[in-house]
Amino acid sequence: MEEELFEITATSVTVEVTDAYTGNVYRRELPIDYYENANFLKLSGENMDGSVSQLVFLTPRGIQRTKDLIGKGADSDPCGGHSH
């Protein structure tokens, strides 16, 4: 039986690109911290001056939850348990 997965973490990522002109494929392992859950994906590493830099990408679920938190979401009960 497969374990339910709630988050993914890693201390490095592998980037694979295909050069637009030659078609050659290149792979690089980079020292970037990776964190992913159902709401977002976060990449963290050092920038040129050695300070921490982060990129955060929201998932569709994360976008909806953010909208709900700031009052911009739909006026509906998605789970059916909060209506009167």
Coordinates of C-alpha atoms in Angstrom, one line a residue:
M1 CA 0.0 0.0 0.0
E2 CA 1.3 3.4 -1.0
E3 CA 2.0 6.0 1.7
E4 CA 0.0 9.3 1.5
L5 CA 2.3 12.1 0.5
F6 CA 1.8 15.6 1.9
E7 CA 5.0 17.3 1.0
I8 CA 8.2 16.8 -1.0
T9 CA 11.6 18.2 0.0
A10 CA 15.1 18.0 -1.5
T11 CA 18.4 19.8 -1.1
S12 CA 19.2 19.8 -4.8
V13 CA 17.3 19.8 -8.1
T14 CA 18.2 18.5 -11.6
V15 CA 17.4 20.8 -14.5
E16 CA 17.1 19.4 -18.0
V17 CA 16.9 21.6 -21.0
T18 CA 16.9 21.1 -24.8
D19 CA 18.9 23.7 -26.7
A20 CA 16.7 25.4 -29.2
Y21 CA 19.3 25.5 -32.0
T22 CA 21.1 22.2 -31.7
G23 CA 18.5 20.0 -30.1
N24 CA 21.1 18.8 -27.6
V25 CA 19.9 17.9 -24.1
Y26 CA 21.8 19.2 -21.1
R27 CA 21.3 18.2 -17.4
R28 CA 22.6 20.1 -14.5
E29 CA 22.4 19.3 -10.8
L30 CA 21.9 22.6 -8.8
P31 CA 22.3 23.3 -5.0
I32 CA 18.7 24.5 -4.7
D33 CA 16.4 23.7 -1.8
Y34 CA 13.1 22.3 -3.0
Y35 CA 9.8 22.3 -1.1
E36 CA 6.4 21.4 -2.5
N37 CA 3.0 20.8 -1.0
A38 CA -0.6 21.0 -2.3
N39 CA -0.5 24.8 -2.1
F40 CA 2.8 25.9 -3.5
L41 CA 6.3 25.0 -4.7
K42 CA 9.3 26.9 -3.3
L43 CA 12.8 27.0 -4.6
S44 CA 15.5 28.5 -2.3
G45 CA 19.2 29.2 -3.0
E46 CA 21.9 31.8 -2.8
N47 CA 22.1 34.7 -5.2
M48 CA 25.3 36.3 -6.5
D49 CA 26.1 38.1 -3.2
G50 CA 25.5 35.0 -1.1
S51 CA 22.1 36.1 0.4
V52 CA 19.1 33.8 0.3
S53 CA 16.8 34.1 -2.7
Q54 CA 13.4 32.3 -3.1
L55 CA 10.9 31.7 -5.9
V56 CA 7.4 30.6 -4.9
F57 CA 4.9 29.2 -7.4
L58 CA 1.3 28.8 -6.2
T59 CA -0.7 25.8 -7.4
P60 CA -4.4 26.4 -8.5
R61 CA -5.4 25.1 -5.0
G62 CA -2.9 27.6 -3.4
I63 CA -4.3 30.5 -5.5
Q64 CA -7.9 29.7 -4.4
R65 CA -6.9 29.4 -0.7
T66 CA -5.1 32.7 -0.9
K67 CA -8.2 34.3 -2.5
D68 CA -10.3 32.8 0.3
L69 CA -8.0 34.1 3.0
I70 CA -8.2 37.7 1.7
G71 CA -11.9 37.7 1.0
K72 CA -11.7 37.4 -2.8
G73 CA -12.9 33.8 -3.1
A74 CA -16.3 32.5 -4.1
D75 CA -19.2 32.8 -1.5
S76 CA -19.7 29.1 -1.4
D77 CA -19.0 26.2 0.9
P78 CA -16.7 23.8 -1.1
C79 CA -16.9 20.9 1.4
G80 CA -20.6 21.2 2.3
G81 CA -20.1 21.3 6.1
H82 CA -20.3 25.0 6.9
S83 CA -23.8 25.9 5.6
H84 CA -26.7 26.6 8.0

